């Protein structure tokens, strides 16, 4: 059975699959990253996990994986296969593509986690059929993936789509990037968690609790929630002014609130647009499997490109 390895590396855990040419998941597995033991242990965990997946394919599918696709967080030099930096994993300048290629004896594609998840959402998820889309997951931070004709635009230096660092309120909170009032300081799940913990007086309250309180009619929660929605709409209108996407896909933790988020967000975006064409604003469809599915697409794309070059 022809297949590739798809591996999505997160801050604490890894999701993986063996993926057939038609996208069928032939085998799925999860492992911890071992980040508590340091960056070298994380790298070894990735290599060991990939080796296990290769061995499983040989034993149960009668064939070694033809290639591997790997999605990692942080700053990624996909062209040269380098995991440049990831604060939550502690690594710097790891030649991950070469290390995996040596371990697996197969070609490897390395990608940024959000752009890889966006690739999957665009091709087989909520953006399927859209020639241009923007995928924005609202999690601890806010990032973005710009989809154009079935591919993700990485930019000249690999930083395209960093919508979370659009300044929407210049007098706003300090951001880790050095600016003030960045979108992710105001509208990420982490930002809503901080704001609601303060407003509610409960240090353990989080963004999901805020959404539930909004649904129950809590006025303080509504104020916190709509403040975040207002900031998010401002950032999204800037993005759609620049990119003119046909579909705007919202994912991540905040999107799990469903219409509690989408109803006011659609209204706030529509209120701000003037000459711009309003895109369809839809929830992501693939959930936490997007990164893994996207990694599989990266691997099959790599094989297709190699076959074109050698044909």
JSON list of C-alpha atoms in Angstrom, two decimals, residues 5-91:
[
{"chain": "A", "resi": 5, "resn": "UNK", "atom": "CA", "xyz": [4.21, 9.77, 6.77]},
{"chain": "A", "resi": 6, "resn": "UNK", "atom": "CA", "xyz": [2.40, 12.87, 8.07]},
{"chain": "A", "resi": 7, "resn": "UNK", "atom": "CA", "xyz": [3.65, 14.35, 11.33]},
{"chain": "A", "resi": 8, "resn": "UNK", "atom": "CA", "xyz": [2.30, 17.40, 13.17]},
{"chain": "A", "resi": 9, "resn": "UNK", "atom": "CA", "xyz": [4.56, 18.58, 16.01]},
{"chain": "A", "resi": 10, "resn": "UNK", "atom": "CA", "xyz": [2.92, 20.68, 18.71]},
{"chain": "A", "resi": 11, "resn": "UNK", "atom": "CA", "xyz": [4.18, 22.24, 21.91]},
{"chain": "A", "resi": 12, "resn": "UNK", "atom": "CA", "xyz": [3.52, 19.20, 24.08]},
{"chain": "A", "resi": 13, "resn": "UNK", "atom": "CA", "xyz": [2.38, 16.45, 21.74]},
{"chain": "A", "resi": 14, "resn": "UNK", "atom": "CA", "xyz": [2.75, 15.06, 18.22]},
{"chain": "A", "resi": 15, "resn": "UNK", "atom": "CA", "xyz": [0.01, 13.72, 15.96]},
{"chain": "A", "resi": 16, "resn": "UNK", "atom": "CA", "xyz": [0.90, 11.45, 13.07]},
{"chain": "A", "resi": 17, "resn": "UNK", "atom": "CA", "xyz": [-0.64, 9.34, 10.34]},
{"chain": "A", "resi": 18, "resn": "UNK", "atom": "CA", "xyz": [0.23, 7.16, 7.41]},
{"chain": "A", "resi": 19, "resn": "UNK", "atom": "CA", "xyz": [-1.66, 8.64, 4.47]},
{"chain": "A", "resi": 20, "resn": "UNK", "atom": "CA", "xyz": [-2.70, 6.97, 1.22]},
{"chain": "A", "resi": 21, "resn": "UNK", "atom": "CA", "xyz": [-2.67, 8.83, -2.14]},
{"chain": "A", "resi": 22, "resn": "UNK", "atom": "CA", "xyz": [-6.41, 9.53, -1.87]},
{"chain": "A", "resi": 23, "resn": "UNK", "atom": "CA", "xyz": [-6.01, 11.03, 1.62]},
{"chain": "A", "resi": 24, "resn": "UNK", "atom": "CA", "xyz": [-7.21, 7.97, 3.54]},
{"chain": "A", "resi": 25, "resn": "UNK", "atom": "CA", "xyz": [-5.57, 7.69, 6.97]},
{"chain": "A", "resi": 26, "resn": "UNK", "atom": "CA", "xyz": [-4.20, 4.16, 7.10]},
{"chain": "A", "resi": 27, "resn": "UNK", "atom": "CA", "xyz": [-2.78, 4.46, 10.61]},
{"chain": "A", "resi": 28, "resn": "UNK", "atom": "CA", "xyz": [-2.86, 7.16, 13.30]},
{"chain": "A", "resi": 29, "resn": "UNK", "atom": "CA", "xyz": [-0.70, 7.65, 16.39]},
{"chain": "A", "resi": 30, "resn": "UNK", "atom": "CA", "xyz": [0.22, 10.23, 19.02]},
{"chain": "A", "resi": 31, "resn": "UNK", "atom": "CA", "xyz": [3.29, 10.81, 21.18]},
{"chain": "A", "resi": 32, "resn": "UNK", "atom": "CA", "xyz": [4.56, 13.37, 23.67]},
{"chain": "A", "resi": 33, "resn": "UNK", "atom": "CA", "xyz": [7.30, 15.73, 22.50]},
{"chain": "A", "resi": 34, "resn": "UNK", "atom": "CA", "xyz": [9.39, 15.26, 25.68]},
{"chain": "A", "resi": 35, "resn": "UNK", "atom": "CA", "xyz": [10.00, 18.99, 25.77]},
{"chain": "A", "resi": 36, "resn": "UNK", "atom": "CA", "xyz": [10.49, 18.86, 29.55]},
{"chain": "A", "resi": 37, "resn": "UNK", "atom": "CA", "xyz": [13.84, 17.18, 28.80]},
{"chain": "A", "resi": 38, "resn": "UNK", "atom": "CA", "xyz": [15.04, 19.96, 26.50]},
{"chain": "A", "resi": 39, "resn": "UNK", "atom": "CA", "xyz": [15.29, 20.66, 22.75]},
{"chain": "A", "resi": 40, "resn": "UNK", "atom": "CA", "xyz": [17.66, 17.80, 21.96]},
{"chain": "A", "resi": 41, "resn": "UNK", "atom": "CA", "xyz": [15.18, 15.35, 23.48]},
{"chain": "A", "resi": 42, "resn": "UNK", "atom": "CA", "xyz": [12.38, 16.87, 21.38]},
{"chain": "A", "resi": 43, "resn": "UNK", "atom": "CA", "xyz": [14.36, 16.34, 18.19]},
{"chain": "A", "resi": 44, "resn": "UNK", "atom": "CA", "xyz": [15.18, 12.77, 19.15]},
{"chain": "A", "resi": 45, "resn": "UNK", "atom": "CA", "xyz": [11.51, 12.13, 19.97]},
{"chain": "A", "resi": 46, "resn": "UNK", "atom": "CA", "xyz": [10.51, 13.33, 16.50]},
{"chain": "A", "resi": 47, "resn": "UNK", "atom": "CA", "xyz": [13.13, 11.16, 14.82]},
{"chain": "A", "resi": 48, "resn": "UNK", "atom": "CA", "xyz": [12.20, 8.14, 16.92]},
{"chain": "A", "resi": 49, "resn": "UNK", "atom": "CA", "xyz": [8.48, 8.59, 16.26]},
{"chain": "A", "resi": 50, "resn": "UNK", "atom": "CA", "xyz": [9.11, 8.91, 12.52]},
{"chain": "A", "resi": 51, "resn": "UNK", "atom": "CA", "xyz": [11.18, 5.73, 12.63]},
{"chain": "A", "resi": 52, "resn": "UNK", "atom": "CA", "xyz": [8.33, 3.89, 14.38]},
{"chain": "A", "resi": 53, "resn": "UNK", "atom": "CA", "xyz": [5.90, 5.05, 11.71]},
{"chain": "A", "resi": 54, "resn": "UNK", "atom": "CA", "xyz": [8.23, 3.86, 8.96]},
{"chain": "A", "resi": 55, "resn": "UNK", "atom": "CA", "xyz": [8.54, 0.45, 10.64]},
{"chain": "A", "resi": 56, "resn": "UNK", "atom": "CA", "xyz": [4.76, 0.18, 11.04]},
{"chain": "A", "resi": 57, "resn": "UNK", "atom": "CA", "xyz": [4.30, 0.80, 7.33]},
{"chain": "A", "resi": 58, "resn": "UNK", "atom": "CA", "xyz": [6.84, -1.85, 6.42]},
{"chain": "A", "resi": 59, "resn": "UNK", "atom": "CA", "xyz": [5.26, -4.44, 8.71]},
{"chain": "A", "resi": 60, "resn": "UNK", "atom": "CA", "xyz": [1.56, -3.76, 8.23]},
{"chain": "A", "resi": 61, "resn": "UNK", "atom": "CA", "xyz": [1.30, -2.15, 4.80]},
{"chain": "A", "resi": 62, "resn": "UNK", "atom": "CA", "xyz": [4.07, -4.05, 3.02]},
{"chain": "A", "resi": 63, "resn": "UNK", "atom": "CA", "xyz": [5.92, -0.92, 1.96]},
{"chain": "A", "resi": 64, "resn": "UNK", "atom": "CA", "xyz": [8.11, 1.81, 3.45]},
{"chain": "A", "resi": 65, "resn": "UNK", "atom": "CA", "xyz": [6.75, 5.35, 3.33]},
{"chain": "A", "resi": 66, "resn": "UNK", "atom": "CA", "xyz": [7.56, 7.04, 0.03]},
{"chain": "A", "resi": 67, "resn": "UNK", "atom": "CA", "xyz": [8.07, 10.43, 1.71]},
{"chain": "A", "resi": 68, "resn": "UNK", "atom": "CA", "xyz": [7.27, 12.36, 4.87]},
{"chain": "A", "resi": 69, "resn": "UNK", "atom": "CA", "xyz": [5.68, 15.72, 5.59]},
{"chain": "A", "resi": 70, "resn": "UNK", "atom": "CA", "xyz": [6.35, 17.41, 8.92]},
{"chain": "A", "resi": 71, "resn": "UNK", "atom": "CA", "xyz": [4.65, 20.50, 10.36]},
{"chain": "A", "resi": 72, "resn": "UNK", "atom": "CA", "xyz": [6.39, 22.35, 13.20]},
{"chain": "A", "resi": 73, "resn": "UNK", "atom": "CA", "xyz": [5.68, 25.54, 15.16]},
{"chain": "A", "resi": 74, "resn": "UNK", "atom": "CA", "xyz": [7.69, 28.74, 15.33]},
{"chain": "A", "resi": 75, "resn": "UNK", "atom": "CA", "xyz": [9.88, 30.19, 12.63]},
{"chain": "A", "resi": 76, "resn": "UNK", "atom": "CA", "xyz": [10.47, 27.75, 9.79]},
{"chain": "A", "resi": 77, "resn": "UNK", "atom": "CA", "xyz": [12.74, 27.94, 6.75]},
{"chain": "A", "resi": 78, "resn": "UNK", "atom": "CA", "xyz": [10.76, 25.48, 4.65]},
{"chain": "A", "resi": 79, "resn": "UNK", "atom": "CA", "xyz": [12.91, 25.96, 1.55]},
{"chain": "A", "resi": 80, "resn": "UNK", "atom": "CA", "xyz": [16.07, 24.84, 3.34]},
{"chain": "A", "resi": 81, "resn": "UNK", "atom": "CA", "xyz": [14.37, 22.45, 5.75]},
{"chain": "A", "resi": 82, "resn": "UNK", "atom": "CA", "xyz": [15.41, 24.29, 8.91]},
{"chain": "A", "resi": 83, "resn": "UNK", "atom": "CA", "xyz": [13.36, 24.61, 12.11]},
{"chain": "A", "resi": 84, "resn": "UNK", "atom": "CA", "xyz": [14.75, 28.05, 12.89]},
{"chain": "A", "resi": 85, "resn": "UNK", "atom": "CA", "xyz": [13.20, 28.83, 16.27]},
{"chain": "A", "resi": 86, "resn": "UNK", "atom": "CA", "xyz": [10.32, 27.71, 18.48]},
{"chain": "A", "resi": 87, "resn": "UNK", "atom": "CA", "xyz": [9.94, 29.27, 21.92]},
{"chain": "A", "resi": 88, "resn": "UNK", "atom": "CA", "xyz": [7.75, 26.47, 23.25]},
{"chain": "A", "resi": 89, "resn": "UNK", "atom": "CA", "xyz": [10.19, 23.75, 22.16]},
{"chain": "A", "resi": 90, "resn": "UNK", "atom": "CA", "xyz": [13.42, 25.59, 22.86]},
{"chain": "A", "resi": 91, "resn": "UNK", "atom": "CA", "xyz": [15.19, 24.75, 19.62]}
]
